[in-house]
Amino acid sequence: IQERAYRYFLGVHPKTPIFAMQGDVGWMLPKYRMFLNIVRYWNRICKLDDTRLVKKVLLWDMRQAGASWFSDFSKLCREFNVNIEQQLVLINFDLVHDKCKKHQEDTRKSNVNLKPKLRTYTMYKDEFTTESYVKQLLPKKQRSLMAQFRCGILPLKIETGRWMKGGIPVEQRMCDLCKEDIEDGFHFLCKCPLYENARYSLYNAVIEQQQEFVCLDDREKFIVVCKYYQRLLLKYLVTSWETRQALLLV
């Protein structure tokens, strides 16, 4: 259900890499939220007086040798390296929250590195946080365009080439407009001469806010724009994508 919510909100198709959507939306997965809610409940019981029925039931449950609520909770604690040692002790909630967040991000990063579609995504996405464009009030088409670009599914030649008959090798997925390089997200944003005017406007707008931007190389500019200037990037994407579609129809 959460993955369907990602796709609906971002306006992307079912083949979109899940780990890229997770990274941009920044939601904690249900299994982690469930564990955190259990920790909250555990701490509430620990604070109760020993005469309370719910605490007596938990103490009885902890003494059971077979499957029980406590045994399931203990398994989750071991998974996240939380030590309770068969005792009713308070658990540091903030510490557990950080561990869950790190566990999810480590899992996401290890999977992202295995996805060819996300070869450029790994250049600028290095922490688990909700991206600014997700929090902005944008028209759905613009949010979709940004999400497709970031998640590696914008129908550039690097993406469409994989679905053509026989599959075109990566090194042959050249830009249909300039014929100079492989048409991926980096080429579309930083290299293709067909979008020079839009790129000039984008870079000037960034330089007004960050003077040292002018001294960066193309790879560094790509990372800075994708990471910190998403509203300006979106403006570039809308203009350049319209230009690309018009030129391909000529």
Short mmCIF file of C-alpha atoms in Angstrom, two decimals:
data_model
loop_
_atom_site.label_atom_id
_atom_site.label_comp_id
_atom_site.label_asym_id
_atom_site.label_seq_id
_atom_site.Cartn_x
_atom_site.Cartn_y
_atom_site.Cartn_z
CA ILE A 1 0.00 0.00 0.00
CA GLN A 2 2.82 2.39 0.86
CA GLU A 3 4.54 1.70 -2.46
CA ARG A 4 1.29 2.41 -4.32
CA ALA A 5 1.05 5.68 -2.40
CA TYR A 6 4.60 6.56 -3.54
CA ARG A 7 3.71 5.95 -7.18
CA TYR A 8 0.40 7.80 -7.07
CA PHE A 9 1.81 10.88 -5.36
CA LEU A 10 4.98 11.06 -7.45
CA GLY A 11 3.15 10.26 -10.70
CA VAL A 12 5.46 7.45 -11.79
CA HIS A 13 4.85 4.06 -13.41
CA PRO A 14 5.04 0.60 -11.72
CA LYS A 15 8.58 -0.08 -13.01
CA THR A 16 10.01 2.80 -10.97
CA PRO A 17 12.77 1.62 -8.59
CA ILE A 18 11.24 1.31 -5.13
CA PHE A 19 14.40 2.36 -3.32
CA ALA A 20 14.58 5.66 -5.21
CA MET A 21 10.97 6.47 -4.29
CA GLN A 22 11.67 5.57 -0.66
CA GLY A 23 14.69 7.85 -0.64
CA ASP A 24 12.89 10.87 -2.08
CA VAL A 25 9.66 10.58 -0.08
CA GLY A 26 11.58 9.80 3.12
CA TRP A 27 8.88 7.74 4.83
CA MET A 28 9.92 5.14 7.36
CA LEU A 29 8.79 1.66 6.32
CA PRO A 30 5.79 0.11 8.13
CA LYS A 31 7.89 -2.56 9.87
CA TYR A 32 10.03 0.12 11.50
CA ARG A 33 7.03 2.23 12.51
CA MET A 34 5.42 -0.90 13.96
CA PHE A 35 8.51 -1.67 16.03
CA LEU A 36 8.69 1.92 17.31
CA ASN A 37 5.05 1.76 18.38
CA ILE A 38 5.77 -1.49 20.23
CA VAL A 39 8.71 0.18 21.99
CA ARG A 40 6.42 3.04 23.06
CA TYR A 41 3.92 0.51 24.45
CA TRP A 42 6.69 -1.41 26.22
CA ASN A 43 7.91 1.77 27.91
CA ARG A 44 4.40 2.64 29.03
CA ILE A 45 4.00 -0.78 30.68
CA CYS A 46 7.40 -0.48 32.35
CA LYS A 47 6.28 2.73 34.02
CA LEU A 48 3.11 1.14 35.45
CA ASP A 49 2.80 0.05 39.04
CA ASP A 50 3.43 -3.68 39.61
CA THR A 51 -0.17 -4.10 40.80
CA ARG A 52 -1.62 -3.19 37.39
CA LEU A 53 -3.15 -6.12 35.54
CA VAL A 54 -1.51 -5.37 32.20
CA LYS A 55 1.93 -5.45 33.80
CA LYS A 56 1.16 -8.73 35.57
CA VAL A 57 0.10 -10.23 32.24
CA LEU A 58 3.34 -9.11 30.60
CA LEU A 59 5.43 -10.59 33.41
CA TRP A 60 3.52 -13.87 33.01
CA ASP A 61 4.05 -13.71 29.23
CA MET A 62 7.81 -13.23 29.71
CA ARG A 63 7.98 -16.50 31.66
CA GLN A 64 6.44 -18.54 28.84
CA ALA A 65 8.86 -20.88 27.08
CA GLY A 66 7.11 -21.04 23.71
CA ALA A 67 5.79 -18.48 21.28
CA SER A 68 4.53 -15.35 23.01
CA TRP A 69 4.22 -11.60 22.52
CA PHE A 70 7.46 -11.10 24.43
CA SER A 71 9.35 -13.66 22.33
CA ASP A 72 8.28 -11.86 19.14
CA PHE A 73 9.30 -8.53 20.64
CA SER A 74 12.67 -10.00 21.67
CA LYS A 75 13.34 -11.11 18.09
CA LEU A 76 12.71 -7.59 16.85
CA CYS A 77 14.98 -6.18 19.54
CA ARG A 78 17.79 -8.53 18.51
CA GLU A 79 17.31 -7.54 14.85
CA PHE A 80 17.84 -3.88 15.75
CA ASN A 81 20.52 -4.59 18.37
CA VAL A 82 18.38 -3.48 21.33
CA ASN A 83 19.24 -5.29 24.57
CA ILE A 84 16.43 -5.88 27.10
CA GLU A 85 17.90 -8.98 28.84
CA GLN A 86 14.58 -10.52 29.87
CA GLN A 87 13.84 -7.54 32.11
CA LEU A 88 11.19 -4.85 32.25
CA VAL A 89 13.55 -1.96 31.59
CA LEU A 90 12.90 1.30 29.78
CA ILE A 91 14.24 1.51 26.22
CA ASN A 92 15.77 4.72 24.88
CA PHE A 93 13.20 5.57 22.21
CA ASP A 94 15.33 8.17 20.42
CA LEU A 95 18.22 5.72 20.15
CA VAL A 96 15.95 3.01 18.72
CA HIS A 97 14.45 5.51 16.27
CA ASP A 98 17.92 6.40 15.01
CA LYS A 99 18.83 2.72 14.69
CA CYS A 100 15.69 2.00 12.64
CA LYS A 101 16.37 4.97 10.41
CA LYS A 102 19.99 3.89 9.87
CA HIS A 103 18.96 0.27 9.25
CA GLN A 104 16.48 1.34 6.57
CA GLU A 105 18.95 3.70 4.92
CA ASP A 106 21.76 1.12 4.90
CA THR A 107 19.41 -1.41 3.29
CA ARG A 108 18.22 1.15 0.75
CA LYS A 109 21.75 2.24 -0.18
CA SER A 110 22.99 -1.32 -0.68
CA ASN A 111 20.07 -2.02 -3.04
CA VAL A 112 20.33 1.31 -4.90
CA ASN A 113 23.93 0.52 -5.84
CA LEU A 114 22.73 -2.65 -7.58
CA LYS A 115 20.25 -0.81 -9.85
CA PRO A 116 21.66 0.37 -13.22
CA LYS A 117 18.75 2.83 -13.55
CA LEU A 118 20.03 4.66 -10.48
CA ARG A 119 23.59 5.23 -11.68
CA THR A 120 23.12 9.02 -11.47
CA TYR A 121 20.78 8.94 -8.45
CA THR A 122 23.61 7.75 -6.22
CA MET A 123 25.64 10.84 -7.16
CA TYR A 124 23.40 13.26 -5.25
CA LYS A 125 21.26 11.21 -2.86
CA ASP A 126 23.36 10.40 0.19
CA GLU A 127 21.03 10.74 3.19
CA PHE A 128 17.57 9.57 4.20
CA THR A 129 15.43 12.69 4.12
CA THR A 130 12.31 13.96 2.37
CA GLU A 131 13.31 15.93 -0.72
CA SER A 132 12.15 19.55 -0.99
CA TYR A 133 10.19 19.02 -4.22
CA VAL A 134 8.08 16.37 -2.44
CA LYS A 135 7.08 18.93 0.19
CA GLN A 136 6.29 21.70 -2.31
CA LEU A 137 2.82 22.33 -3.69
CA LEU A 138 3.44 21.49 -7.36
CA PRO A 139 1.21 20.60 -10.31
CA LYS A 140 1.14 16.81 -10.64
CA LYS A 141 2.80 16.88 -14.09
CA GLN A 142 5.75 18.85 -12.75
CA ARG A 143 6.16 16.62 -9.70
CA SER A 144 6.01 13.61 -12.01
CA LEU A 145 8.65 15.09 -14.32
CA MET A 146 11.00 15.71 -11.41
CA ALA A 147 10.40 12.26 -9.91
CA GLN A 148 11.01 10.56 -13.26
CA PHE A 149 14.26 12.47 -13.73
CA ARG A 150 15.54 11.66 -10.24
CA CYS A 151 14.39 8.01 -10.25
CA GLY A 152 16.04 7.28 -13.60
CA ILE A 153 12.87 6.58 -15.57
CA LEU A 154 12.53 9.79 -17.60
CA PRO A 155 12.24 8.45 -21.18
CA LEU A 156 15.69 9.53 -22.31
CA LYS A 157 17.65 7.22 -24.60
CA ILE A 158 19.47 5.60 -21.65
CA GLU A 159 16.06 4.37 -20.47
CA THR A 160 14.16 3.77 -23.73
CA GLY A 161 17.13 1.94 -25.24
CA ARG A 162 16.70 -0.93 -22.81
CA TRP A 163 13.16 -1.59 -24.07
CA MET A 164 13.92 -1.47 -27.81
CA LYS A 165 14.02 -4.76 -29.71
CA GLY A 166 17.02 -6.74 -28.57
CA GLY A 167 18.03 -4.02 -26.14
CA ILE A 168 20.56 -1.40 -27.23
CA PRO A 169 23.90 -1.62 -25.37
CA VAL A 170 24.40 1.26 -22.94
CA GLU A 171 27.35 2.69 -24.86
CA GLN A 172 25.16 2.97 -27.99
CA ARG A 173 22.24 4.84 -26.42
CA MET A 174 23.31 8.14 -27.93
CA CYS A 175 21.33 11.39 -27.74
CA ASP A 176 19.03 11.55 -30.80
CA LEU A 177 19.44 15.33 -30.99
CA CYS A 178 23.14 16.10 -30.61
CA LYS A 179 24.61 12.61 -31.35
CA GLU A 180 27.56 13.53 -29.09
CA ASP A 181 27.09 11.40 -25.99
CA ILE A 182 24.93 8.85 -24.17
CA GLU A 183 21.64 10.54 -23.34
CA ASP A 184 21.30 10.10 -19.58
CA GLY A 185 20.26 12.51 -16.82
CA PHE A 186 23.74 14.01 -16.58
CA HIS A 187 23.90 14.66 -20.34
CA PHE A 188 20.38 16.10 -20.37
CA LEU A 189 21.13 18.54 -17.55
CA CYS A 190 24.77 19.49 -18.07
CA LYS A 191 26.02 18.62 -21.54
CA CYS A 192 23.51 18.62 -24.42
CA PRO A 193 24.00 21.81 -26.51
CA LEU A 194 20.32 21.86 -27.52
CA TYR A 195 19.37 23.12 -24.04
CA GLU A 196 22.13 25.70 -23.71
CA ASN A 197 19.77 28.66 -23.19
CA ALA A 198 17.81 26.94 -20.41
CA ARG A 199 21.07 25.77 -18.83
CA TYR A 200 22.49 29.29 -18.93
CA SER A 201 19.42 30.62 -17.10
CA LEU A 202 19.63 27.80 -14.53
CA TYR A 203 23.32 28.31 -13.80
CA ASN A 204 22.96 32.10 -13.53
CA ALA A 205 20.12 31.68 -11.03
CA VAL A 206 22.25 29.32 -8.93
CA ILE A 207 25.30 31.62 -9.11
CA GLU A 208 23.20 34.47 -7.67
CA GLN A 209 22.74 32.33 -4.55
CA GLN A 210 26.10 30.53 -4.52
CA GLN A 211 29.02 32.40 -6.10
CA GLU A 212 31.47 29.49 -5.90
CA PHE A 213 29.17 27.46 -8.20
CA VAL A 214 30.92 29.02 -11.20
CA CYS A 215 34.19 27.28 -10.23
CA LEU A 216 32.72 23.77 -10.11
CA ASP A 217 33.10 21.17 -12.86
CA ASP A 218 30.06 19.68 -14.61
CA ARG A 219 29.78 16.70 -12.28
CA GLU A 220 29.87 18.92 -9.19
CA LYS A 221 27.32 21.29 -10.73
CA PHE A 222 25.04 18.35 -11.44
CA ILE A 223 25.20 17.22 -7.81
CA VAL A 224 24.69 20.71 -6.36
CA VAL A 225 21.69 21.49 -8.58
CA CYS A 226 19.96 18.14 -7.96
CA LYS A 227 20.58 18.30 -4.24
CA TYR A 228 20.01 21.93 -3.27
CA TYR A 229 18.22 23.79 -6.07
CA GLN A 230 15.29 21.60 -6.96
CA ARG A 231 12.85 24.43 -7.74
CA LEU A 232 15.31 25.88 -10.27
CA LEU A 233 16.01 22.38 -11.60
CA LEU A 234 12.30 21.80 -12.12
CA LYS A 235 12.03 25.00 -14.16
CA TYR A 236 14.92 23.76 -16.32
CA LEU A 237 13.33 20.33 -16.74
CA VAL A 238 9.98 21.74 -17.85
CA THR A 239 11.56 24.06 -20.42
CA SER A 240 14.10 21.57 -21.76
CA TRP A 241 11.67 18.65 -21.90
CA GLU A 242 9.24 20.72 -23.97
CA THR A 243 12.15 21.67 -26.26
CA ARG A 244 13.18 18.03 -26.61
CA GLN A 245 9.68 16.83 -27.43
CA ALA A 246 9.24 19.57 -30.04
CA LEU A 247 12.59 18.82 -31.73
CA LEU A 248 11.94 15.08 -31.85
CA LEU A 249 8.62 15.70 -33.62
CA VAL A 250 10.24 17.82 -36.37
#
